[in-house]
Amino acid sequence: MENPSLLITDDDEALRQTLREVFEPEGFRTLLASDGEEALRIVHRERIHLVLLDMYMPKLTGLETVRRVKQFRALLPCILMSGDLDEAVVEQAYRERVHAVLPKPVTRREVTSIVRQALEAVYGWH
């Protein structure tokens, strides 16, 4: 199995760096984006296995980004995070085929577990 590529998309630079520090020692190749438009550019040009993204960002929301990603990478697992979740956002996320929705702040165990579950579900990786 190749090292999975994880695209971390959040307008909070400290959170992007923290998540990179969580996943790189676990063998992930991490790419970082500060907004949805940058994430879309990266998904178009790089081999990405999973996108972890914030709901509320400048330019495009996490859901808008997921919607556009799914137009050309329908099976790419996306995990949405938000510090301000309500039922409507969660329902819409699952309609857009988001793999999971995580409330912020996320714990290390929570985020690594859900990422591994998504990779196993989509690619059969353990």
PDB file of C-alpha atoms in Angstrom:
ATOM      1  CA  MET A   1       0.000   0.000   0.000  1.00  0.00           C
ATOM      2  CA  GLU A   2       1.325   3.412  -0.905  1.00  0.00           C
ATOM      3  CA  ASN A   3       1.387   6.120   1.727  1.00  0.00           C
ATOM      4  CA  PRO A   4      -2.067   7.700   1.722  1.00  0.00           C
ATOM      5  CA  SER A   5      -2.285  11.370   0.781  1.00  0.00           C
ATOM      6  CA  LEU A   6      -4.346  13.540   3.074  1.00  0.00           C
ATOM      7  CA  LEU A   7      -5.433  17.046   2.085  1.00  0.00           C
ATOM      8  CA  ILE A   8      -6.034  19.171   5.187  1.00  0.00           C
ATOM      9  CA  THR A   9      -8.162  22.217   4.372  1.00  0.00           C
ATOM     10  CA  ASP A  10      -8.809  24.829   7.047  1.00  0.00           C
ATOM     11  CA  ASP A  11      -8.408  28.589   7.265  1.00  0.00           C
ATOM     12  CA  ASP A  12      -6.769  28.137  10.698  1.00  0.00           C
ATOM     13  CA  GLU A  13      -3.060  27.694   9.995  1.00  0.00           C
ATOM     14  CA  ALA A  14      -2.322  26.400  13.498  1.00  0.00           C
ATOM     15  CA  LEU A  15      -4.909  23.639  13.093  1.00  0.00           C
ATOM     16  CA  ARG A  16      -3.504  22.671   9.672  1.00  0.00           C
ATOM     17  CA  GLN A  17      -0.024  22.363  11.145  1.00  0.00           C
ATOM     18  CA  THR A  18      -1.288  20.430  14.188  1.00  0.00           C
ATOM     19  CA  LEU A  19      -3.103  17.931  11.964  1.00  0.00           C
ATOM     20  CA  ARG A  20       0.001  17.591   9.793  1.00  0.00           C
ATOM     21  CA  GLU A  21       2.015  16.792  12.942  1.00  0.00           C
ATOM     22  CA  VAL A  22      -0.585  14.157  13.872  1.00  0.00           C
ATOM     23  CA  PHE A  23      -0.698  12.403  10.494  1.00  0.00           C
ATOM     24  CA  GLU A  24       2.836  12.582   9.059  1.00  0.00           C
ATOM     25  CA  PRO A  25       4.387  10.374  11.789  1.00  0.00           C
ATOM     26  CA  GLU A  26       1.593   7.867  11.002  1.00  0.00           C
ATOM     27  CA  GLY A  27       2.904   7.563   7.429  1.00  0.00           C
ATOM     28  CA  PHE A  28       0.567   9.985   5.658  1.00  0.00           C
ATOM     29  CA  ARG A  29       1.657  12.407   2.976  1.00  0.00           C
ATOM     30  CA  THR A  30      -0.063  15.635   3.937  1.00  0.00           C
ATOM     31  CA  LEU A  31      -0.946  18.569   1.749  1.00  0.00           C
ATOM     32  CA  LEU A  32      -2.371  21.777   3.183  1.00  0.00           C
ATOM     33  CA  ALA A  33      -4.924  24.241   1.823  1.00  0.00           C
ATOM     34  CA  SER A  34      -6.178  27.414   3.485  1.00  0.00           C
ATOM     35  CA  ASP A  35      -9.507  27.544   1.621  1.00  0.00           C
ATOM     36  CA  GLY A  36     -11.789  25.565  -0.673  1.00  0.00           C
ATOM     37  CA  GLU A  37     -10.472  27.051  -3.909  1.00  0.00           C
ATOM     38  CA  GLU A  38      -6.912  26.072  -3.029  1.00  0.00           C
ATOM     39  CA  ALA A  39      -8.164  22.593  -2.073  1.00  0.00           C
ATOM     40  CA  LEU A  40      -9.826  22.173  -5.472  1.00  0.00           C
ATOM     41  CA  ARG A  41      -6.605  23.148  -7.274  1.00  0.00           C
ATOM     42  CA  ILE A  42      -4.670  20.563  -5.240  1.00  0.00           C
ATOM     43  CA  VAL A  43      -7.232  17.795  -5.835  1.00  0.00           C
ATOM     44  CA  HIS A  44      -7.038  18.497  -9.577  1.00  0.00           C
ATOM     45  CA  ARG A  45      -3.250  18.183  -9.762  1.00  0.00           C
ATOM     46  CA  GLU A  46      -2.285  15.726  -6.986  1.00  0.00           C
ATOM     47  CA  ARG A  47      -3.157  12.150  -6.095  1.00  0.00           C
ATOM     48  CA  ILE A  48      -5.263  12.650  -2.967  1.00  0.00           C
ATOM     49  CA  HIS A  49      -6.820   9.771  -1.016  1.00  0.00           C
ATOM     50  CA  LEU A  50      -8.847  11.757   1.522  1.00  0.00           C
ATOM     51  CA  VAL A  51      -9.870  15.357   2.186  1.00  0.00           C
ATOM     52  CA  LEU A  52     -10.288  16.641   5.729  1.00  0.00           C
ATOM     53  CA  LEU A  53     -11.929  20.050   5.661  1.00  0.00           C
ATOM     54  CA  ASP A  54     -13.459  22.767   7.764  1.00  0.00           C
ATOM     55  CA  MET A  55     -17.067  23.794   7.180  1.00  0.00           C
ATOM     56  CA  TYR A  56     -16.653  27.554   7.486  1.00  0.00           C
ATOM     57  CA  MET A  57     -13.855  29.050   5.385  1.00  0.00           C
ATOM     58  CA  PRO A  58     -13.459  32.093   3.154  1.00  0.00           C
ATOM     59  CA  LYS A  59     -14.331  31.801  -0.560  1.00  0.00           C
ATOM     60  CA  LEU A  60     -16.033  28.368  -0.422  1.00  0.00           C
ATOM     61  CA  THR A  61     -17.582  26.562   2.521  1.00  0.00           C
ATOM     62  CA  GLY A  62     -16.567  22.994   3.218  1.00  0.00           C
ATOM     63  CA  LEU A  63     -19.834  21.754   1.724  1.00  0.00           C
ATOM     64  CA  GLU A  64     -19.405  23.818  -1.443  1.00  0.00           C
ATOM     65  CA  THR A  65     -15.895  22.411  -1.762  1.00  0.00           C
ATOM     66  CA  VAL A  66     -17.139  18.833  -1.272  1.00  0.00           C
ATOM     67  CA  ARG A  67     -19.850  19.355  -3.891  1.00  0.00           C
ATOM     68  CA  ARG A  68     -17.252  20.489  -6.456  1.00  0.00           C
ATOM     69  CA  VAL A  69     -14.756  17.754  -5.565  1.00  0.00           C
ATOM     70  CA  LYS A  70     -17.428  15.079  -5.997  1.00  0.00           C
ATOM     71  CA  GLN A  71     -18.150  16.326  -9.543  1.00  0.00           C
ATOM     72  CA  PHE A  72     -14.818  14.952 -10.752  1.00  0.00           C
ATOM     73  CA  ARG A  73     -13.707  12.614  -7.927  1.00  0.00           C
ATOM     74  CA  ALA A  74     -17.022  11.078  -6.845  1.00  0.00           C
ATOM     75  CA  LEU A  75     -15.493   8.413  -4.597  1.00  0.00           C
ATOM     76  CA  LEU A  76     -12.919  10.610  -2.836  1.00  0.00           C
ATOM     77  CA  PRO A  77     -13.720  10.421   0.882  1.00  0.00           C
ATOM     78  CA  CYS A  78     -14.267  13.793   2.524  1.00  0.00           C
ATOM     79  CA  ILE A  79     -14.511  14.419   6.263  1.00  0.00           C
ATOM     80  CA  LEU A  80     -16.094  17.681   7.366  1.00  0.00           C
ATOM     81  CA  MET A  81     -15.166  19.402  10.638  1.00  0.00           C
ATOM     82  CA  SER A  82     -16.921  22.308  12.294  1.00  0.00           C
ATOM     83  CA  GLY A  83     -17.003  24.116  15.591  1.00  0.00           C
ATOM     84  CA  ASP A  84     -20.574  25.162  14.864  1.00  0.00           C
ATOM     85  CA  LEU A  85     -22.607  22.131  13.818  1.00  0.00           C
ATOM     86  CA  ASP A  86     -26.358  22.002  13.623  1.00  0.00           C
ATOM     87  CA  GLU A  87     -28.692  19.334  12.302  1.00  0.00           C
ATOM     88  CA  ALA A  88     -29.230  21.082   8.977  1.00  0.00           C
ATOM     89  CA  VAL A  89     -25.493  21.197   8.229  1.00  0.00           C
ATOM     90  CA  VAL A  90     -25.044  17.556   9.221  1.00  0.00           C
ATOM     91  CA  GLU A  91     -27.991  16.442   7.061  1.00  0.00           C
ATOM     92  CA  GLN A  92     -26.745  18.420   4.082  1.00  0.00           C
ATOM     93  CA  ALA A  93     -23.225  17.013   4.558  1.00  0.00           C
ATOM     94  CA  TYR A  94     -24.492  13.440   4.351  1.00  0.00           C
ATOM     95  CA  ARG A  95     -26.617  14.315   1.295  1.00  0.00           C
ATOM     96  CA  GLU A  96     -23.387  15.508  -0.343  1.00  0.00           C
ATOM     97  CA  ARG A  97     -21.852  12.087   0.456  1.00  0.00           C
ATOM     98  CA  VAL A  98     -19.458  13.305   3.142  1.00  0.00           C
ATOM     99  CA  HIS A  99     -17.919  10.278   4.865  1.00  0.00           C
ATOM    100  CA  ALA A 100     -18.184  11.788   8.359  1.00  0.00           C
ATOM    101  CA  VAL A 101     -18.838  15.020  10.219  1.00  0.00           C
ATOM    102  CA  LEU A 102     -16.660  15.815  13.226  1.00  0.00           C
ATOM    103  CA  PRO A 103     -17.351  18.501  15.811  1.00  0.00           C
ATOM    104  CA  LYS A 104     -14.413  20.753  16.645  1.00  0.00           C
ATOM    105  CA  PRO A 105     -12.318  20.625  18.625  1.00  0.00           C
ATOM    106  CA  VAL A 106     -11.381  17.134  17.435  1.00  0.00           C
ATOM    107  CA  THR A 107      -9.251  14.799  19.491  1.00  0.00           C
ATOM    108  CA  ARG A 108      -6.226  13.051  18.040  1.00  0.00           C
ATOM    109  CA  ARG A 109      -7.853   9.647  18.596  1.00  0.00           C
ATOM    110  CA  GLU A 110     -11.137  10.742  17.017  1.00  0.00           C
ATOM    111  CA  VAL A 111      -9.625  12.225  13.859  1.00  0.00           C
ATOM    112  CA  THR A 112      -7.108   9.425  13.238  1.00  0.00           C
ATOM    113  CA  SER A 113      -9.774   6.785  13.822  1.00  0.00           C
ATOM    114  CA  ILE A 114     -12.295   8.307  11.400  1.00  0.00           C
ATOM    115  CA  VAL A 115      -9.609   8.865   8.736  1.00  0.00           C
ATOM    116  CA  ARG A 116      -8.533   5.223   8.994  1.00  0.00           C
ATOM    117  CA  GLN A 117     -12.182   4.066   8.830  1.00  0.00           C
ATOM    118  CA  ALA A 118     -12.715   6.118   5.669  1.00  0.00           C
ATOM    119  CA  LEU A 119      -9.582   4.733   3.996  1.00  0.00           C
ATOM    120  CA  GLU A 120     -10.591   1.181   4.892  1.00  0.00           C
ATOM    121  CA  ALA A 121     -14.165   1.700   3.638  1.00  0.00           C
ATOM    122  CA  VAL A 122     -13.133   3.238   0.312  1.00  0.00           C
ATOM    123  CA  TYR A 123      -9.800   1.545  -0.464  1.00  0.00           C
ATOM    124  CA  GLY A 124      -9.813  -1.522   1.762  1.00  0.00           C
ATOM    125  CA  TRP A 125      -6.681  -0.286   3.586  1.00  0.00           C
ATOM    126  CA  HIS A 126      -6.031  -1.385   7.159  1.00  0.00           C
TER     127      HIS A 126
END
